[in-house]
Short mmCIF file of C-alpha atoms and ligand atoms in Angstrom, two decimals:
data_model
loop_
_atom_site.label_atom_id
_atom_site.label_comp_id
_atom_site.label_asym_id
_atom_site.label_seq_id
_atom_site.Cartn_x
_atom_site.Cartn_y
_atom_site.Cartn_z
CA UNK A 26 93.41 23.26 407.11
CA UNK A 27 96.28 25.73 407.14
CA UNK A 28 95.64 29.00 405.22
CA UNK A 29 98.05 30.10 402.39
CA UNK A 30 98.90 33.73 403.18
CA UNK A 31 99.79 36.17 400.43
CA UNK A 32 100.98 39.25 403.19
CA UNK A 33 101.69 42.24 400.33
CA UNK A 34 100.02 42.61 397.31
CA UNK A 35 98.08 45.48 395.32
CA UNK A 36 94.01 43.97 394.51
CA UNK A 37 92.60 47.18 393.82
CA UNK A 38 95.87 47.60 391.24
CA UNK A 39 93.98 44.39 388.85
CA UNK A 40 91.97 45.12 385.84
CA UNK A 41 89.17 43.57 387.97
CA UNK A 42 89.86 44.63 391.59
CA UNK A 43 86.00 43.02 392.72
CA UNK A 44 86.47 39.64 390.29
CA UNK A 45 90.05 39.48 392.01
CA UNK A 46 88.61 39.82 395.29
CA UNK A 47 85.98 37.28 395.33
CA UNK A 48 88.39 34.48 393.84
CA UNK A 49 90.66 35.07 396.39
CA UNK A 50 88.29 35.14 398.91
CA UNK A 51 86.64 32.03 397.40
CA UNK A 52 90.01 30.07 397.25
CA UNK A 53 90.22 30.99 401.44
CA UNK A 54 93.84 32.67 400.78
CA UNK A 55 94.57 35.32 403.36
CA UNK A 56 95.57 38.32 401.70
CA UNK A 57 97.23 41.65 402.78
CA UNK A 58 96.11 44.37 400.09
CA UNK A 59 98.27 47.23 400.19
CA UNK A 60 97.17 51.21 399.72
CA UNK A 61 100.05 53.11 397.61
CA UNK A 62 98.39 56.46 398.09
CA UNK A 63 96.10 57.77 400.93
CA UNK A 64 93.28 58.95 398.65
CA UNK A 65 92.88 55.08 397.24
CA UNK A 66 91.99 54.18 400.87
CA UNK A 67 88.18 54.46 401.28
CA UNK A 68 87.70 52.46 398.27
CA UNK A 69 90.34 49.94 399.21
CA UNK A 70 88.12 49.95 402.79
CA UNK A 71 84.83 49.10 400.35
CA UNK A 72 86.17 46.87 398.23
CA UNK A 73 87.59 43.79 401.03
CA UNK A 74 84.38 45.43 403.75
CA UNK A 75 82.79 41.79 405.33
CA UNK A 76 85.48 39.70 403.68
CA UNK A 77 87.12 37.04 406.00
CA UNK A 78 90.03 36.63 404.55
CA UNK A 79 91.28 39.73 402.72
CA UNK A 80 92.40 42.77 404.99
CA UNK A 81 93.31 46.69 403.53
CA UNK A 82 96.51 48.52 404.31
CA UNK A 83 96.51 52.03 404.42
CA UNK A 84 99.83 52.95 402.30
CA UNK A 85 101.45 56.02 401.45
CA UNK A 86 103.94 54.45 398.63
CA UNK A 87 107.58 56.16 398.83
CA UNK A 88 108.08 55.98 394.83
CA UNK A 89 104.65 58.96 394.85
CA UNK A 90 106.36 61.03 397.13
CA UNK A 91 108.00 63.72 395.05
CA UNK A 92 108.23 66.91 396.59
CA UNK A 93 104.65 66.67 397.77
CA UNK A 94 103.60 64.98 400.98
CA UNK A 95 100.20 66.79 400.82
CA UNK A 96 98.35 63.55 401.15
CA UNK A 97 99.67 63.11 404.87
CA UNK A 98 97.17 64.76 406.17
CA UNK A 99 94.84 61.82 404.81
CA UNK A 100 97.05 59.19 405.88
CA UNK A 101 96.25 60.63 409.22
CA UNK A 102 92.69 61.23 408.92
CA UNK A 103 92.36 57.53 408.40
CA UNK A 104 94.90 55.90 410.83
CA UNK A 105 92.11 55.51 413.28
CA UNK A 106 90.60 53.17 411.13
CA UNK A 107 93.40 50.97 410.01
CA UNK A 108 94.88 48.15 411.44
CA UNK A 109 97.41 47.17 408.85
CA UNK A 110 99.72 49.81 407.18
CA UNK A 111 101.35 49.72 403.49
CA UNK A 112 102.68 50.71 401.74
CA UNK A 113 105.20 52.58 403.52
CA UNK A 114 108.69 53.34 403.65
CA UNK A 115 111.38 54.37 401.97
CA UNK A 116 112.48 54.12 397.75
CA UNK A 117 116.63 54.67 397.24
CA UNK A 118 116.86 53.90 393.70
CA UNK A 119 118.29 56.37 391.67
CA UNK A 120 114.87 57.99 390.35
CA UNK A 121 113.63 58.38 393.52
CA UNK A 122 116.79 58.90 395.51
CA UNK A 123 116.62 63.13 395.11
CA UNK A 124 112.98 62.87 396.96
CA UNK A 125 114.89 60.49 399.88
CA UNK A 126 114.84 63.58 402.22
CA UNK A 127 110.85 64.38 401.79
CA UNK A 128 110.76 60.05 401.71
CA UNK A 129 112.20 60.14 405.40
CA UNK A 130 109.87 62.80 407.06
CA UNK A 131 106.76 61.05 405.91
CA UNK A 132 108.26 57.74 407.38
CA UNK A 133 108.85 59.12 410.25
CA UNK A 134 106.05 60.69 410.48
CA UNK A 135 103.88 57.45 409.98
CA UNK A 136 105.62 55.13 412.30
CA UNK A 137 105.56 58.19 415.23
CA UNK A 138 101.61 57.94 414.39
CA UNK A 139 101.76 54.05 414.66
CA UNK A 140 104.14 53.97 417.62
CA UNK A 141 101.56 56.63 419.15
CA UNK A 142 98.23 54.97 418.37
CA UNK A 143 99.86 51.47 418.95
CA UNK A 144 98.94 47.52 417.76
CA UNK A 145 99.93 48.30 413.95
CA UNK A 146 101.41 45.95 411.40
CA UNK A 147 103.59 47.53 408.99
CA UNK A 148 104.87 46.50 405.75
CA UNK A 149 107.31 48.13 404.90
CA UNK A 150 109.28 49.35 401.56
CA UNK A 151 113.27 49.38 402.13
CA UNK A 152 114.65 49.05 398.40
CA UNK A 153 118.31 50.32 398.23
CA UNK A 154 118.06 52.21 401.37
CA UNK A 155 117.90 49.59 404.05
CA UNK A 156 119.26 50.98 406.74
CA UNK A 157 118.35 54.09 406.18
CA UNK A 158 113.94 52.84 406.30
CA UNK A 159 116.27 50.49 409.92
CA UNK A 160 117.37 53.59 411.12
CA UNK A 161 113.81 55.21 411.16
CA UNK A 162 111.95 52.37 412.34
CA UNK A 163 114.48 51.84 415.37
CA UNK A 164 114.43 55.65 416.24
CA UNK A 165 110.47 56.01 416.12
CA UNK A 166 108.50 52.38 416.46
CA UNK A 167 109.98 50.70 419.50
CA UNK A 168 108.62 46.91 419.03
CA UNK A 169 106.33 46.73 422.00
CA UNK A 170 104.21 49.79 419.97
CA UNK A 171 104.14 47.99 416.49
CA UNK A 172 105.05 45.20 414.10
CA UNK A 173 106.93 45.30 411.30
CA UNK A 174 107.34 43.16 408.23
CA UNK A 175 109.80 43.83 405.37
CA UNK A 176 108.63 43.48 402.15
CA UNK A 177 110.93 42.51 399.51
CA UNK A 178 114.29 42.45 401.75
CA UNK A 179 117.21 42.79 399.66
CA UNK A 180 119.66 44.14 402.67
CA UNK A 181 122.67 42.08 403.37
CA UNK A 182 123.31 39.73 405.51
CA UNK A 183 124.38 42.14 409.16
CA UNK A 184 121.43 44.36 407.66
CA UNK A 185 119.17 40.99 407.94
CA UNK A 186 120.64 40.19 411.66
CA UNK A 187 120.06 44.06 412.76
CA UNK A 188 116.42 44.08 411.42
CA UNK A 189 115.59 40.74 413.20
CA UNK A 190 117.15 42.28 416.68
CA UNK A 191 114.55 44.93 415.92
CA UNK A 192 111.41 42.50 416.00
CA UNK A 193 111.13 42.31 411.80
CA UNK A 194 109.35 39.77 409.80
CA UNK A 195 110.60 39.36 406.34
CA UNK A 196 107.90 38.98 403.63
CA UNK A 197 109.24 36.67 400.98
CA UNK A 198 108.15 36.65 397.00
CA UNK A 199 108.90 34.35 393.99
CA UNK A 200 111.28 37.53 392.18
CA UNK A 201 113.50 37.28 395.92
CA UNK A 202 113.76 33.38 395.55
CA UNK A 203 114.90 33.84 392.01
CA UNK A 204 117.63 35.63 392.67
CA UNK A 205 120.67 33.66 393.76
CA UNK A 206 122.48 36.71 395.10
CA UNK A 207 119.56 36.99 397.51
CA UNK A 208 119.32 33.38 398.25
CA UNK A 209 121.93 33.11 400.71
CA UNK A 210 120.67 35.89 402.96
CA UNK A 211 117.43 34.69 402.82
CA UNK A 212 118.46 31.12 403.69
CA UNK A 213 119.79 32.60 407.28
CA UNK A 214 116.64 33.94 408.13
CA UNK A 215 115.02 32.48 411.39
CA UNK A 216 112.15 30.49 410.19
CA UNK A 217 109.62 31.99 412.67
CA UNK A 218 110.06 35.07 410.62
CA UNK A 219 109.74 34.47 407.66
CA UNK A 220 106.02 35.18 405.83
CA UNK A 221 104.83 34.84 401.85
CA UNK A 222 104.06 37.79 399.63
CA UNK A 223 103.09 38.22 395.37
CA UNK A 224 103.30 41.84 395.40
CA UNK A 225 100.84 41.37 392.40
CA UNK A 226 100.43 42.45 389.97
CA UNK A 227 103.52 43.55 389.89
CA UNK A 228 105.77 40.47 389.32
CA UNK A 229 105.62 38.34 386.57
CA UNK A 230 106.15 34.54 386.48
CA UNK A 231 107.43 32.96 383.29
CA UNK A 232 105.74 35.81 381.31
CA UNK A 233 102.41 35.71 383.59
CA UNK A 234 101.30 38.01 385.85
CA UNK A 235 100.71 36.87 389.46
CA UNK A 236 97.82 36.74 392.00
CA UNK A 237 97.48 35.76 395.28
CA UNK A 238 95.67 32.68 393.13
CA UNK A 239 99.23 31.49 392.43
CA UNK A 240 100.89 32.11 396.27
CA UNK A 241 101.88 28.36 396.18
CA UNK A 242 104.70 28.78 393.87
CA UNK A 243 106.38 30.97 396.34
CA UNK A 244 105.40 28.51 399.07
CA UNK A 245 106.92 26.11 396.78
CA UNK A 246 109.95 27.87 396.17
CA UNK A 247 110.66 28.59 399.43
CA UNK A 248 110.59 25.27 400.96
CA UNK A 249 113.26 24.60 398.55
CA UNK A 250 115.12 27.16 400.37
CA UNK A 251 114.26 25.95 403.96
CA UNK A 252 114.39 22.71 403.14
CA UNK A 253 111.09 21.38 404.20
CA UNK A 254 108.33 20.07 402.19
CA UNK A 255 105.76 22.56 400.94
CA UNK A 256 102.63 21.44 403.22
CA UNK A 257 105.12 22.08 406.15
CA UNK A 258 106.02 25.49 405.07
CA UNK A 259 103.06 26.82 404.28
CA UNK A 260 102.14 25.78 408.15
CA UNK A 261 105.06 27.51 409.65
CA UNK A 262 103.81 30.37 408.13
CA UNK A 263 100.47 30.40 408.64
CA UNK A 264 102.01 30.19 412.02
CA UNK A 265 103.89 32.82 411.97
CA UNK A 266 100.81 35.02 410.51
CA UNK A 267 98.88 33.98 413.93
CA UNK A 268 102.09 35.31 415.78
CA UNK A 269 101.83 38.53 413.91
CA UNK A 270 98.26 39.06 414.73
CA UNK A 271 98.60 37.76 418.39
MN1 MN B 316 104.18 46.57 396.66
#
C-alpha cells in the first residue's frame, strides 16, 4: 500500500503533541516534524523515539533569528544526531527582512555543517527571498553532500528551473494549490520532484486547522494540478520520498 507522506509540518506545535503523534502514527502517514528552534530538539527527539513512521528535524526557524544566533551552538551540538534538518533558511518579509543579514550567516553556517557531515535532507524556508536562501545553498551544499527540499516555493518560474538544476525537491501544501498565481509555476514542476507537506498547524482549511490526518486533500488537490488521479499521485510521491531517502 503506498504511504501518504506529509514532508513539513510542526507535531510538537499541537495542543496535544503525544495524541497527535500516535494518530498519525496509527493512520501509517509518514511525517516530517520540523524543529523551529534548537532548544525544542531533545524533546522533539523523545516525542517520535521508536516511531516508524514519524521522523524529527532539527530546525533553527529564520522568523526567531533576531539579532541573536546564540542557539547555533546547539544546532551544532546536535547535528550528529540528526538526519533530517528544518526548519531552516531564510524569512524576507518585511518584519523579518532587517534580521536578513544575521538570517544568512546562520544558513550558511548550517548547510557548511550539512555539506561537511554529509547525507542530510533539508527543508528549507525561502519566503520572499528565494534566491537569496538559492544563492546560499548553491555556494555551500553542493548536491552530492545533501538534499534539499523547498518548502512552500513561491519563487517564479526561472527561480523554479534554477532550483531544480540545483537538485531541489519542492514540498507542496493545500495554501500553494490555492493560490492561482502560484498554480502555474507549480504546474511546470517535474513530477519526480514534487513531494506533499501541511505545515500544520499552521494552515487552515475552510476555517479548520490541519494535520497530517487530512494530507489527502493536498494529494487531492494536487492531482488536479498534475492531472492524474489521486491514488496515482500519492504513488509518485511516495516514490519520490524513497528517492529522497535512497
Ligand atoms: Mn513550517
Amino acid at each position: 500500500m503506498t504511504s501518504l507522506v506529509d514532508f513539513h509540518c510542526h507535531l510538537d506545535l499541537f495542543p496535544d503533541p503525544e495524541a497527535i503523534i500516535s494518530q498519525v502514527e496509527g493512520a501509517r502517514i509518514r511525517a516530517l516534524t520540523m524543529t523551529t528552534t534548537p532548544r525544542a530538539w531533545p524533546h522533539n527527539r523523545e516525542l517520535t523515539k521508536d516511531k516508524t513512521y514519524i521522523r524529527p528535524a532539527l530546525g533553527y526557524h529564520p522568523e526567531l533569528i533576531k539579532g541573536d544566533s546564540s542557539e547555533l551552538q546547539l544546532w551544532e551540538k546536535y547535528l550528529p544526531e540528526a538526519k533530517y534538518i528544518g526548519e531552516v533558511g531564510l524569512d524576507g518579509r518585511p518584519e523579518a527582512r532587517r534580521f536578513l543579514a544575521e538570517q544568512k550567516e546562520v544558513f550558511s553556517h548550517i548547510l557548511h555543517s550539512c555539506a561537511r557531515e554529509g547525507k542530510r535532507i533539508l527543508s528549507i524556508h525561502s519566503t520572499f527571498a528565494v534566491t537569496e536562501a538559492l544563492n546560499l545553498i548553491e555556494e555551500h551544499l553542493p548536491p552530492a553532500r545533501g538534499k534539499t527540499i523547498l518548502h512552500w516555493f513561491t519563487g517564479t518560474s526561472k527561480e523554479a528551473i534554477r532550483a531544480i538544476d540545483l537538485g531541489c525537491y519542492f514540498s507542496i501544501n493545500s495554501a500553494m494549490l490555492s493560490s492561482t498565481k502560484n498554480c502555474a509555476m507549480l504546474a511546470e514542476l517535474p513530477t519526480n520532484r514534487i513531494i506533499t507537506e501541511t505545515d500544520s498547524p499552521f494552515i487552515l482549511l475552510n476555517g479548520q486547522t490541519q494535520s497530517p490526518l487530512n494530507i489527502e486533500v493536498t494529494v487531492k488537490k494536487l492531482s488536479n494540478l498534475i492531472h492524474r488521479e489521486p491514488e496515482a499521485t500519492a504513488q509518485i510521491v511516495h516514490e519520490n520520498l524513497i528517492a529522497l531517502l535512497s
